[in-house]
């Protein structure tokens, strides 16, 4: 096989080009090729300087993540970077696209860095649960200073060429668009000015500054701890950076970096975060994309200007679409427009967009109307009206008459049967569910609910719109609540049972936050409004299965007092004077005690671990049922729904990944133990039982071909 690394000359300059599509990841063949090219450059009397550049769309986007978790074949990247740095003639990195992780570490090992103006650089390893392990934690602080390097490394953010230049991380932002030309011009200057080599390892001035600041690492650790929320890697990154400051010499610092890197590489968090990285990309691969072609979408209609409709509108405006918002009367459309304006205004205040951009967006892209007939020319309609089957059916009946042929008709319903909605039209093949999550301009999850008759072109269109709007589109089949809300229904129920059986709602929330969620189920319920669940329970009361345990009486009592959560100042928590963080409410505890008394329940203690055992088991068991019914394509789809829509900590990888890491045997054993208390709620999913019988795990299902 030919090497992905080629070596050529441009006069006295050696050009080392790496061509390993799609992102020039530093695979074994690339590392070997780079090492060989540097050796050749050393012996090349004609070449006075070398340029390292990536072919195609980018410089190296990092180490090859697919090699992680397996033994890494020689040569290792840190050694290759050292070879480049030790080269006796100057080496220039010419950056374009995204020079990330190991890719940027190669650049930091070069003697100079030039970038085209659109280039981005970064050290995002922290997001994969590791640290920059090819000298990045030792070289970045030497160039940019410890504080700037710590910010870059612990946030993992990508920065533009301009900011990188300000930080000293690149030496020049070139006017050239071709990185090879930029590199060769810059190398020519080095030769012409006899600038020679400039090894990063020898730069010590910025480390001296850090040594003088005795509180520096206490500050950096406190900041990292606050942002990490249970994630290990940000703090370990700080340990590695500290080694740059405290080590005797550069190589001792590198050794420390390697030790810490190996520790993180062996961690569960690394495995979970890599699962999330590939999962985010895997969910976009659905069978309909091979069978269908996305229709062209420029104009989108959004029906409804409430919280949901206006959030969806903003997401679509940001993606560059023309959006027509329809409301039932002048007051409602004015309110919808104000919601959009207020959010855009917030974006201006936070520096996300300029005042002119906002004005242009409102004038050129946004149209508000009270006439459904305005939807005659749109390519896609997303309905976000009141969650009632009758109302939705009426809307779809109208759309069928108004919209042009080929227009995609989408419902933002979060529970209702999309097949039934589609049946209201003469074109059910054009109907699909597009379930956004609130606030829709921020939350990245978009469940794409494929109904029985949805055409593959319509599915492909929904995925294309999701991608353009920076959403993670995840395919779901039709069932009550689809993937996300159906699974959530189970862990909310188990939380309520835990309270009836003896835990306080505050203990449940604390355990769930301790696990890594930003919020517990009861703070979440207070935020969403307790009246919503109450109304659903009342609606479903008549059809409730008699075997189902009802554990919501205590919340119903809170609702009966007109306490619906944050919006009324009281709910499960108390929110004095509009506070956003709730206080424990003794009245809530009294109500719970009374209910226990009436039901003859003797309160038991639950530790945080016991709470999580039930919480996660309920989630996993329902996830397995969702899978066995074909509602979700793969376990990873359930994981990504939880990550992008429900706040599951990314570093745990999602409930199905968590189950695999705990061992399905142990999850099933927990469920069987709880089944002795309630054999209706805790009936184990057949799929889970079968996987345990076969000695397989959920990940084995991720690897199957989907058709
Ligand atoms: C590291 O460097 C460790 C070192 O410090 C230490 C070593 C000792 N490897 O995202 P896209 C695939 S850790 C393998 O859709 P975009 C990706 O899966 C690494 N594969 O494109 C996808 O495959 P498929 C630090 C990779 O334009 C395809 O490429 N670096 C890698 O939206 C296209 O990707 C990072 O964390 C990789 N490193 O975004 C950067 N990267 O088509 C990770 C991508 O089969 N990468 N693939 O689904 C990214 O952030 C984005 O991919 C990037 C492009 C911004 C580059």
XYZ file of C-alpha atoms and ligand atoms in Angstrom:
763
model
C 0.000 0.000 0.000
C 1.371 3.447 -0.874
C 2.129 5.876 1.944
C -0.353 8.679 2.652
C 2.657 10.986 3.071
C 4.427 12.386 0.002
C 7.677 14.333 -0.257
C 8.389 16.883 -2.961
C 10.420 20.022 -3.571
C 9.582 23.631 -4.228
C 13.057 25.052 -4.827
C 14.980 24.842 -1.565
C 11.854 23.885 0.342
C 10.748 20.318 1.028
C 6.969 19.917 0.999
C 5.663 17.041 3.113
C 2.015 16.441 2.231
C -0.297 14.149 4.163
C -3.283 12.764 2.283
C -5.441 10.593 4.520
C -9.091 11.468 3.880
C -11.498 12.516 5.207
C -9.751 14.483 7.987
C -6.075 13.440 7.740
C -6.240 11.616 11.079
C -2.789 10.609 12.305
C -3.068 6.874 11.732
C -0.070 4.542 12.015
C 0.653 4.932 8.270
C 0.649 8.733 8.597
C 2.922 8.676 11.655
C 5.311 6.319 9.885
C 5.178 8.465 6.740
C 5.932 11.655 8.681
C 8.847 10.039 10.475
C 10.291 8.762 7.187
C 9.816 12.157 5.518
C 11.645 13.974 8.333
C 14.558 11.531 8.105
C 14.679 12.141 4.358
C 14.591 15.917 4.870
C 17.533 15.663 7.285
C 19.617 13.990 4.599
C 18.304 16.168 1.762
C 21.109 18.622 0.996
C 18.942 20.503 -1.480
C 16.258 21.342 1.088
C 16.889 24.191 3.543
C 13.460 24.166 5.206
C 10.405 21.909 5.200
C 6.673 22.557 5.165
C 4.190 20.046 6.581
C 0.730 20.394 5.084
C -2.514 18.434 4.812
C -4.134 17.599 1.464
C -7.871 18.031 0.981
C -10.122 19.850 3.392
C -7.934 20.050 6.485
C -4.632 19.787 8.308
C -4.635 16.768 10.678
C -7.818 16.679 12.808
C -5.992 14.641 15.440
C -4.945 11.132 16.358
C -6.994 8.393 14.715
C -9.712 7.895 17.315
C -10.557 4.483 15.865
C -7.187 3.210 17.179
C -8.114 4.063 20.792
C -8.732 1.232 23.204
C -6.391 -1.050 21.224
C -2.593 -1.319 21.476
C -1.145 1.587 19.461
C 1.280 0.461 16.735
C 4.701 2.150 16.480
C 5.776 4.808 15.880
C 3.867 6.664 18.591
C 2.839 10.249 17.937
C 4.835 11.859 20.806
C 8.043 10.363 19.374
C 7.240 11.598 15.872
C 6.603 15.120 17.179
C 9.930 14.998 19.036
C 11.677 13.953 15.813
C 10.196 16.922 13.975
C 11.234 19.302 16.745
C 14.752 17.829 16.894
C 15.247 18.267 13.132
C 18.404 20.262 12.435
C 16.693 22.465 9.809
C 13.545 24.575 10.248
C 10.165 22.915 9.815
C 6.985 24.939 9.198
C 3.424 23.717 9.744
C 0.989 25.189 7.200
C -2.515 25.002 8.653
C -5.954 25.010 7.072
C -9.309 23.492 7.988
C -9.215 22.227 11.566
C -5.821 21.484 13.124
C -6.993 19.651 16.202
C -5.598 17.539 19.018
C -2.604 15.498 17.881
C -2.754 17.476 14.644
C -2.175 20.745 16.425
C 0.437 19.051 18.607
C 2.391 18.193 15.452
C 2.189 21.898 14.566
C 3.392 22.858 18.068
C 6.392 20.572 17.563
C 7.236 22.347 14.291
C 9.490 25.386 14.554
C 6.970 27.782 12.985
C 3.257 27.829 12.224
C 1.450 29.694 9.479
C -2.303 29.425 8.882
C -4.770 30.446 6.191
C -7.309 32.873 7.646
C -10.189 30.362 7.769
C -8.174 27.810 9.766
C -9.215 26.736 13.247
C -7.014 25.148 15.864
C -7.704 23.479 19.179
C -6.863 20.789 21.685
C -10.264 19.086 22.119
C -8.975 15.859 23.707
C -10.714 16.730 26.984
C -14.027 16.094 25.207
C -12.904 12.551 24.475
C -11.969 11.970 28.111
C -8.226 12.231 27.534
C -5.581 14.963 27.404
C -3.315 16.222 24.633
C -0.822 13.373 24.826
C 1.708 14.276 22.168
C 3.361 17.083 24.090
C 0.457 19.540 23.878
C 0.246 20.062 27.637
C 3.973 20.856 27.698
C 4.319 22.928 24.531
C 1.104 25.018 24.521
C 1.913 26.647 27.925
C 5.446 27.428 26.744
C 4.065 29.354 23.778
C 0.768 30.849 24.972
C 1.357 30.950 28.732
C -0.153 28.655 31.337
C -3.509 30.384 31.789
C -4.317 30.613 28.089
C -3.161 27.042 27.507
C -5.244 25.769 30.430
C -8.306 27.514 29.046
C -7.764 26.008 25.620
C -7.028 22.517 26.911
C -9.756 22.254 29.559
C -12.470 23.781 27.377
C -11.432 21.937 24.212
C -12.746 24.876 22.214
C -11.700 25.483 18.624
C -10.265 28.944 18.061
C -9.917 30.898 14.838
C -6.582 31.774 13.244
C -6.896 35.377 14.499
C -7.195 34.384 18.162
C -4.446 31.781 17.775
C -2.200 34.495 16.375
C -2.954 36.802 19.326
C -2.024 33.986 21.698
C 1.238 33.420 19.827
C 0.181 29.897 18.861
C 0.636 30.704 15.205
C 3.197 33.078 13.762
C 1.316 34.393 10.767
C -2.187 34.479 9.310
C -1.572 34.269 5.592
C -3.577 36.003 2.880
C -3.149 32.929 0.732
C -6.015 30.446 0.531
C -3.848 27.487 -0.456
C -1.985 26.267 2.650
C 0.910 24.850 0.620
C 1.502 28.255 -0.969
C 1.194 29.918 2.454
C 3.718 27.457 3.917
C 6.206 27.773 1.050
C 6.081 31.601 1.120
C 6.633 31.582 4.882
C 9.471 29.023 4.650
C 11.069 31.210 1.994
C 11.106 34.103 4.466
C 12.749 31.916 7.088
C 15.468 30.888 4.706
C 15.858 34.452 3.375
C 16.147 35.943 6.858
C 18.242 33.091 8.162
C 15.824 32.612 11.052
C 16.861 29.039 11.772
C 15.034 26.526 13.925
C 13.082 27.411 17.074
C 12.256 24.368 19.209
C 9.289 24.945 21.500
C 10.866 22.822 24.226
C 13.516 25.507 24.742
C 11.015 28.309 25.444
C 10.844 28.845 29.171
C 9.945 32.506 29.781
C 6.197 31.927 30.120
C 6.801 29.086 32.579
C 8.830 31.442 34.754
C 5.823 33.788 34.911
C 3.660 30.897 36.072
C 6.190 29.857 38.726
C 5.940 33.343 40.228
C 2.162 33.012 40.702
C 1.737 30.787 43.754
C -2.074 30.655 43.584
C -2.248 29.904 39.869
C -2.977 26.185 40.008
C -5.433 26.501 42.903
C -7.377 28.944 40.735
C -7.158 26.805 37.617
C -8.286 23.695 39.492
C -11.247 25.480 41.067
C -12.365 26.734 37.638
C -11.918 23.305 36.039
C -13.774 21.532 38.865
C -16.728 23.852 38.470
C -17.076 23.148 34.770
C -16.194 19.442 34.922
C -19.358 18.243 36.738
C -17.974 14.820 37.476
C -15.784 14.555 34.410
C -12.218 13.494 35.183
C -10.225 14.744 32.218
C -10.319 18.539 32.808
C -8.626 18.159 36.191
C -6.093 15.668 34.914
C -5.296 18.120 32.092
C -4.397 20.668 34.782
C -2.121 18.105 36.476
C -0.311 17.626 33.168
C 0.054 21.374 32.580
C 1.371 21.757 36.114
C 4.046 19.218 35.254
C 5.292 21.606 32.549
C 5.849 24.210 35.279
C 7.254 21.988 38.024
C 9.311 19.412 36.103
C 13.092 19.480 36.054
C 13.191 19.463 32.290
C 11.006 19.127 29.217
C 11.408 15.356 28.912
C 10.404 14.798 32.540
C 7.259 16.849 31.834
C 6.564 14.723 28.762
C 6.922 11.545 30.820
C 4.407 12.847 33.354
C 2.032 13.797 30.531
C 2.302 10.257 29.154
C 1.556 8.696 32.537
C -1.571 10.806 32.970
C -2.603 10.191 29.358
C -2.378 6.417 29.864
C -4.470 6.680 33.017
C -7.238 8.551 31.191
C -7.011 6.271 28.174
C -7.792 3.329 30.461
C -10.829 5.039 32.024
C -14.532 4.274 31.517
C -15.090 7.953 30.844
C -12.801 7.824 27.805
C -14.737 4.819 26.494
C -18.074 6.569 27.063
C -16.977 9.841 25.471
C -15.604 8.128 22.376
C -18.908 6.244 22.159
C -20.645 9.629 22.239
C -18.333 11.032 19.524
C -19.068 8.210 17.094
C -22.693 7.925 18.295
C -23.413 11.527 17.371
C -22.339 10.676 13.836
C -23.867 7.170 13.695
C -27.453 8.303 14.375
C -27.462 10.210 11.079
C -27.063 6.924 9.200
C -30.592 5.594 8.663
C -31.858 3.181 5.999
C -34.135 5.733 4.307
C -31.132 7.857 3.326
C -29.965 5.095 1.000
C -33.419 4.854 -0.568
C -34.474 8.491 -0.728
C -33.233 11.930 -1.688
C -33.785 15.090 0.332
C -36.189 17.560 -1.270
C -35.037 21.138 -1.680
C -36.102 23.279 1.262
C -35.788 27.053 1.325
C -39.071 28.266 2.778
C -40.489 26.782 5.960
C -43.828 27.438 7.632
C -44.124 27.187 11.407
C -47.629 27.005 12.825
C -47.712 28.387 16.347
C -45.776 31.239 17.920
C -45.711 29.981 21.510
C -42.532 28.913 23.301
C -42.080 25.929 21.000
C -43.058 27.597 17.727
C -40.866 30.626 18.346
C -37.923 28.438 19.443
C -38.229 26.389 16.245
C -38.494 29.599 14.230
C -35.264 30.957 15.726
C -33.412 27.704 15.070
C -34.515 27.821 11.429
C -33.737 31.527 10.998
C -30.253 30.895 12.369
C -29.851 28.125 9.793
C -30.628 30.624 7.035
C -34.174 29.514 6.118
C -37.070 31.780 5.158
C -39.641 31.248 7.908
C -43.342 32.050 7.842
C -44.900 31.901 11.290
C -48.672 31.467 11.386
C -50.831 32.287 14.406
C -54.583 32.430 14.854
C -55.006 36.202 15.442
C -53.140 39.492 15.476
C -52.391 39.423 19.200
C -50.948 35.905 19.012
C -48.724 36.629 16.015
C -47.509 39.825 17.692
C -46.628 37.791 20.795
C -44.862 35.177 18.660
C -42.864 37.846 16.894
C -41.901 39.426 20.247
C -40.645 36.095 21.510
C -38.439 35.732 18.450
C -37.214 39.323 18.799
C -36.455 38.933 22.499
C -34.350 35.821 21.928
C -32.475 37.391 19.035
C -31.902 40.453 21.220
C -30.340 38.158 23.832
C -28.049 36.835 21.083
C -26.973 40.393 20.251
C -26.334 41.151 23.934
C -24.135 38.057 24.234
C -22.193 38.988 21.111
C -23.503 36.012 19.103
C -24.783 38.275 16.340
C -24.676 41.953 15.480
C -27.654 44.302 15.676
C -27.618 44.565 11.880
C -27.661 40.799 11.454
C -30.695 40.619 13.735
C -32.480 43.404 11.854
C -31.747 41.772 8.524
C -32.953 38.408 9.782
C -36.235 39.889 10.962
C -36.751 41.961 7.815
C -35.634 39.480 5.157
C -36.175 36.005 6.594
C -39.054 36.253 9.076
C -42.679 36.634 8.039
C -45.556 36.630 10.515
C -49.130 36.092 9.385
C -52.569 35.005 10.553
C -53.405 33.381 7.245
C -52.826 29.652 6.712
C -53.003 30.386 2.979
C -49.530 31.927 3.275
C -48.284 28.329 3.516
C -49.200 27.637 -0.122
C -45.634 28.215 -1.318
C -43.509 26.743 1.507
C -41.412 23.579 1.091
C -41.895 22.300 4.638
C -44.424 23.048 7.369
C -43.753 22.320 11.022
C -46.862 22.393 13.125
C -46.330 23.370 16.775
C -49.891 23.906 17.969
C -51.605 22.718 21.143
C -50.944 19.041 21.917
C -54.402 17.643 21.150
C -55.229 15.083 18.492
C -58.356 16.959 17.413
C -56.497 20.235 16.964
C -53.664 18.533 15.046
C -56.080 16.662 12.792
C -57.821 19.896 11.952
C -54.498 21.587 11.098
C -53.364 18.721 8.857
C -56.731 18.654 7.068
C -56.212 22.326 6.243
C -52.582 21.854 5.211
C -53.618 19.115 2.814
C -55.811 21.608 0.996
C -53.395 24.555 1.083
C -49.832 23.252 0.621
C -48.248 22.657 -2.765
C -47.567 19.095 -3.929
C -44.302 17.743 -2.496
C -44.391 20.011 0.554
C -43.259 18.076 3.640
C -45.856 18.213 6.415
C -44.297 17.780 9.849
C -45.810 17.657 13.301
C -43.894 18.696 16.388
C -46.059 16.445 18.535
C -44.259 14.949 21.510
C -46.600 12.002 22.153
C -49.350 11.671 19.576
C -49.724 9.032 16.887
C -48.246 10.431 13.670
C -49.965 7.710 11.585
C -53.331 9.023 12.726
C -52.318 12.598 11.943
C -51.061 11.538 8.490
C -54.377 9.793 7.795
C -56.106 13.192 7.830
C -54.417 14.021 4.538
C -54.572 12.572 1.042
C -50.778 12.494 1.084
C -49.673 10.530 4.155
C -46.349 9.817 2.407
C -45.451 13.516 2.895
C -46.167 13.479 6.631
C -43.539 12.992 9.338
C -42.886 13.924 12.981
C -40.204 16.492 13.787
C -40.083 16.625 17.566
C -37.984 19.520 18.842
C -37.000 19.952 22.486
C -37.450 23.112 24.473
C -35.812 25.631 24.173
C -35.825 24.589 20.530
C -33.222 27.142 19.479
C -30.749 25.640 21.951
C -31.473 21.952 22.512
C -29.755 19.869 19.868
C -32.032 16.836 19.842
C -34.586 16.496 17.059
C -36.546 13.243 17.039
C -37.528 12.438 13.472
C -40.624 10.305 13.786
C -41.057 8.092 10.756
C -44.684 7.095 10.265
C -45.865 3.975 8.442
C -46.254 5.763 5.130
C -43.519 8.447 5.362
C -41.639 8.443 2.049
C -37.826 7.976 2.232
C -37.442 11.376 0.496
C -39.400 12.952 3.334
C -37.201 11.238 5.926
C -34.082 12.375 4.074
C -35.475 15.925 3.982
C -36.052 15.981 7.738
C -32.491 14.761 8.371
C -31.086 17.379 5.987
C -32.982 20.181 7.737
C -31.792 18.856 11.109
C -28.180 18.921 9.967
C -28.456 22.425 8.536
C -30.050 23.663 11.775
C -27.181 22.087 13.788
C -29.526 19.541 15.366
C -28.811 15.897 16.031
C -31.612 14.190 14.109
C -32.511 10.782 15.557
C -34.931 8.388 13.917
C -37.834 7.121 16.000
C -40.779 4.925 15.142
C -44.303 5.774 16.240
C -45.314 5.012 19.830
C -46.655 6.981 22.771
C -43.875 9.466 23.611
C -41.465 8.180 20.939
C -38.007 7.254 22.227
C -37.286 10.105 24.620
C -40.524 10.816 26.431
C -41.454 7.156 26.580
C -38.207 6.305 28.377
C -38.499 9.440 30.528
C -42.009 8.384 31.572
C -40.473 5.333 33.251
C -37.769 7.074 35.224
C -40.202 9.754 36.343
C -42.491 7.001 37.586
C -39.713 5.229 39.412
C -38.724 8.539 41.021
C -42.265 8.994 42.301
C -42.314 5.433 43.639
C -39.021 6.023 45.424
C -40.583 9.010 47.166
C -43.705 7.114 48.140
C -41.515 4.335 49.512
C -39.358 6.580 51.685
C -36.915 8.847 49.818
C -37.518 12.585 49.782
C -37.808 14.223 46.355
C -34.724 16.213 47.315
C -32.708 13.043 47.928
C -33.756 11.724 44.526
C -32.739 14.968 42.795
C -29.418 15.067 44.647
C -28.596 11.496 43.672
C -29.406 12.180 40.030
C -27.341 15.378 40.010
C -24.550 13.471 41.749
C -24.693 10.976 38.882
C -23.984 13.850 36.499
C -27.344 15.188 35.257
C -27.648 18.982 35.408
C -30.994 18.641 37.168
C -32.991 16.023 39.026
C -36.423 14.798 37.877
C -38.343 16.866 40.431
C -36.584 20.172 39.754
C -37.231 19.391 36.106
C -40.938 18.743 36.763
C -41.193 22.027 38.677
C -39.542 23.821 35.785
C -41.796 22.244 33.144
C -44.929 22.820 35.252
C -46.580 20.139 37.395
C -49.960 20.866 35.790
C -48.854 19.232 32.515
C -48.255 15.794 34.051
C -51.335 16.197 36.249
C -53.560 16.823 33.212
C -52.077 13.792 31.434
C -52.672 11.576 34.478
C -56.283 12.703 34.694
C -56.772 12.134 30.973
C -55.326 8.645 31.164
C -57.006 7.668 34.463
C -59.859 5.811 32.790
C -57.584 3.681 30.633
C -54.897 3.003 33.255
C -54.033 -0.669 33.605
C -55.320 -1.912 36.959
C -51.993 -3.661 37.582
C -50.121 -0.365 37.406
C -49.056 1.120 40.717
C -50.152 4.738 41.037
C -47.481 6.669 42.927
C -48.395 10.232 41.954
C -50.953 11.046 44.681
C -48.482 13.274 46.518
C -47.823 15.366 43.396
C -51.546 15.515 42.643
C -52.095 16.952 46.142
C -49.490 19.637 45.512
C -51.259 20.490 42.247
C -54.652 20.590 43.976
C -53.336 23.510 46.016
C -52.591 25.429 42.823
C -48.853 24.862 43.193
C -47.499 24.005 39.748
C -43.789 24.636 40.223
C -41.549 27.574 39.374
C -44.189 29.507 37.496
C -46.473 29.688 40.569
C -43.622 30.178 43.051
C -44.297 26.815 44.676
C -44.348 23.200 43.625
C -42.275 20.313 44.918
C -39.802 23.018 45.893
C -40.501 26.497 47.177
C -39.364 29.491 45.067
C -39.633 32.571 47.281
C -39.847 35.833 45.356
C -39.410 34.232 41.960
C -36.134 32.486 42.880
C -34.983 30.075 40.161
C -33.330 27.639 42.511
C -35.896 25.991 44.727
C -35.756 25.520 48.495
C -36.854 22.331 50.229
C -40.499 22.698 51.226
C -41.614 21.169 54.558
C -45.218 21.176 53.294
C -44.219 18.845 50.478
C -42.672 16.462 52.995
C -45.832 16.621 55.120
C -48.025 15.791 52.129
C -45.809 12.834 51.281
C -45.979 11.574 54.878
C -49.763 11.813 54.841
C -50.000 9.851 51.604
C -47.703 7.156 52.998
C -49.893 6.974 56.101
C -53.072 6.577 54.044
C -51.479 3.853 51.939
C -49.898 2.061 54.917
C -46.435 2.458 53.504
C -43.581 2.325 56.011
C -40.886 4.688 54.804
C -37.523 3.073 53.972
C -34.134 4.745 53.535
C -32.576 4.768 50.086
C -28.919 5.587 49.562
C -27.869 7.609 46.510
C -26.557 4.393 44.928
C -29.844 2.617 45.507
C -31.743 5.527 43.962
C -29.515 5.456 40.875
C -29.767 1.679 40.631
C -33.551 1.963 40.216
C -33.476 5.124 38.129
C -31.053 3.690 35.577
C -32.605 0.216 35.589
C -35.993 1.739 34.687
C -34.388 3.735 31.878
C -32.442 0.773 30.501
C -35.342 -1.673 30.708
C -37.635 0.673 28.796
C -34.815 1.407 26.353
C -34.556 -2.330 25.677
C -38.328 -2.499 25.077
C -38.135 0.464 22.691
C -35.423 -1.430 20.815
C -37.166 -4.768 20.754
C -40.244 -3.078 19.254
C -38.097 -1.468 16.558
C -38.974 2.072 17.725
C -35.258 2.871 17.988
C -32.920 1.523 15.323
C -29.959 0.864 17.597
C -29.023 1.191 21.274
C -26.810 4.145 20.363
C -29.894 6.065 19.152
C -31.365 5.823 22.661
C -28.040 6.915 24.129
C -27.896 9.987 21.910
C -31.544 10.905 22.637
C -30.651 10.940 26.337
C -27.439 12.920 25.766
C -28.825 15.592 23.477
C -32.329 15.971 24.870
C -32.417 14.931 28.511
C -29.103 15.986 30.047
C -27.553 12.531 30.497
C -23.863 13.205 31.244
C -21.906 12.782 28.036
C -19.043 11.196 29.961
C -21.334 8.290 30.843
C -22.144 7.719 27.172
C -25.917 7.160 27.561
C -28.025 4.582 29.413
C -27.379 1.653 27.071
C -23.625 2.260 27.105
C -23.826 2.566 30.897
C -25.626 -0.792 30.996
C -22.907 -2.395 28.882
C -20.209 -0.990 31.136
C -21.974 -2.153 34.300
C -22.554 -5.559 32.696
C -26.023 -6.582 31.466
C -26.008 -9.436 33.963
C -25.926 -7.046 36.862
C -28.612 -4.759 35.353
C -30.916 -7.742 34.804
C -30.233 -8.959 38.349
C -31.347 -5.560 39.717
C -34.513 -5.624 37.617
C -35.316 -9.149 38.762
C -34.821 -8.070 42.386
C -37.254 -5.142 41.938
C -39.663 -7.414 40.073
C -40.361 -9.199 43.347
C -41.874 -5.904 44.621
C -43.816 -4.958 41.476
C -43.913 -7.483 38.669
C -45.865 -5.222 36.331
C -43.602 -2.180 36.287
C -40.396 -4.169 36.501
C -41.119 -6.894 33.949
C -37.721 -7.366 32.281
C -37.505 -6.627 28.566
C -37.264 -9.863 26.597
C -34.391 -8.390 24.588
C -32.395 -7.821 27.757
C -33.040 -11.389 28.902
C -32.022 -12.715 25.474
C -28.820 -10.673 25.363
C -27.819 -11.925 28.796
C -28.609 -15.511 27.735
C -26.433 -15.144 24.670
C -23.634 -13.415 26.596
C -23.944 -10.353 24.356
C -24.289 -6.669 25.077
C -26.143 -3.705 23.557
C -23.088 -2.652 21.599
C -23.289 -5.894 19.615
C -26.589 -4.521 18.227
C -24.956 -1.216 17.265
C -22.634 -3.118 14.966
C -25.422 -4.860 13.016
C -26.237 -3.689 9.489
C -29.401 -1.609 9.503
C -31.790 -2.147 6.601
C -5.852 13.105 19.871
O -5.453 13.758 18.946
C -4.943 12.484 20.906
C -3.568 13.096 20.941
O -3.523 14.205 21.785
C -2.577 12.163 21.559
C -2.129 11.018 20.788
C -0.982 10.252 21.420
N -10.131 9.966 14.015
O -17.159 15.034 12.142
P -17.275 14.720 10.706
C -14.250 10.865 11.080
S -7.487 12.780 20.059
C -10.849 9.116 13.257
O -18.544 14.132 10.210
P -17.058 17.526 10.108
C -15.686 10.965 11.564
O -16.008 9.899 12.413
C -8.267 13.497 18.661
N -11.948 9.490 12.556
O -16.919 15.992 9.783
C -16.448 10.928 10.258
O -16.509 9.570 9.836
P -17.795 8.995 9.066
C -8.452 14.946 18.790
C -12.281 10.776 12.606
O -16.574 18.247 8.928
C -15.520 11.685 9.300
O -14.225 11.635 9.898
N -9.244 15.438 17.680
C -11.570 11.702 13.366
O -18.414 17.813 10.639
C -15.904 13.134 9.094
O -16.052 13.757 10.373
C -10.568 15.583 17.768
O -11.174 15.357 18.790
C -10.437 11.252 14.089
N -9.694 12.102 14.836
O -16.068 17.803 11.333
C -11.270 16.039 16.519
N -12.167 12.926 13.246
O -17.914 9.828 7.850
C -12.416 15.139 16.188
C -13.201 12.745 12.402
O -17.450 7.580 8.854
N -13.079 15.484 14.956
N -13.289 11.455 12.031
O -18.946 9.207 10.032
C -13.908 16.553 14.830
O -14.091 17.336 15.731
C -14.626 16.710 13.522
O -14.654 15.463 12.884
C -13.993 17.730 12.547
C -14.701 17.647 11.160
C -14.158 19.134 13.141
C -12.532 17.434 12.317
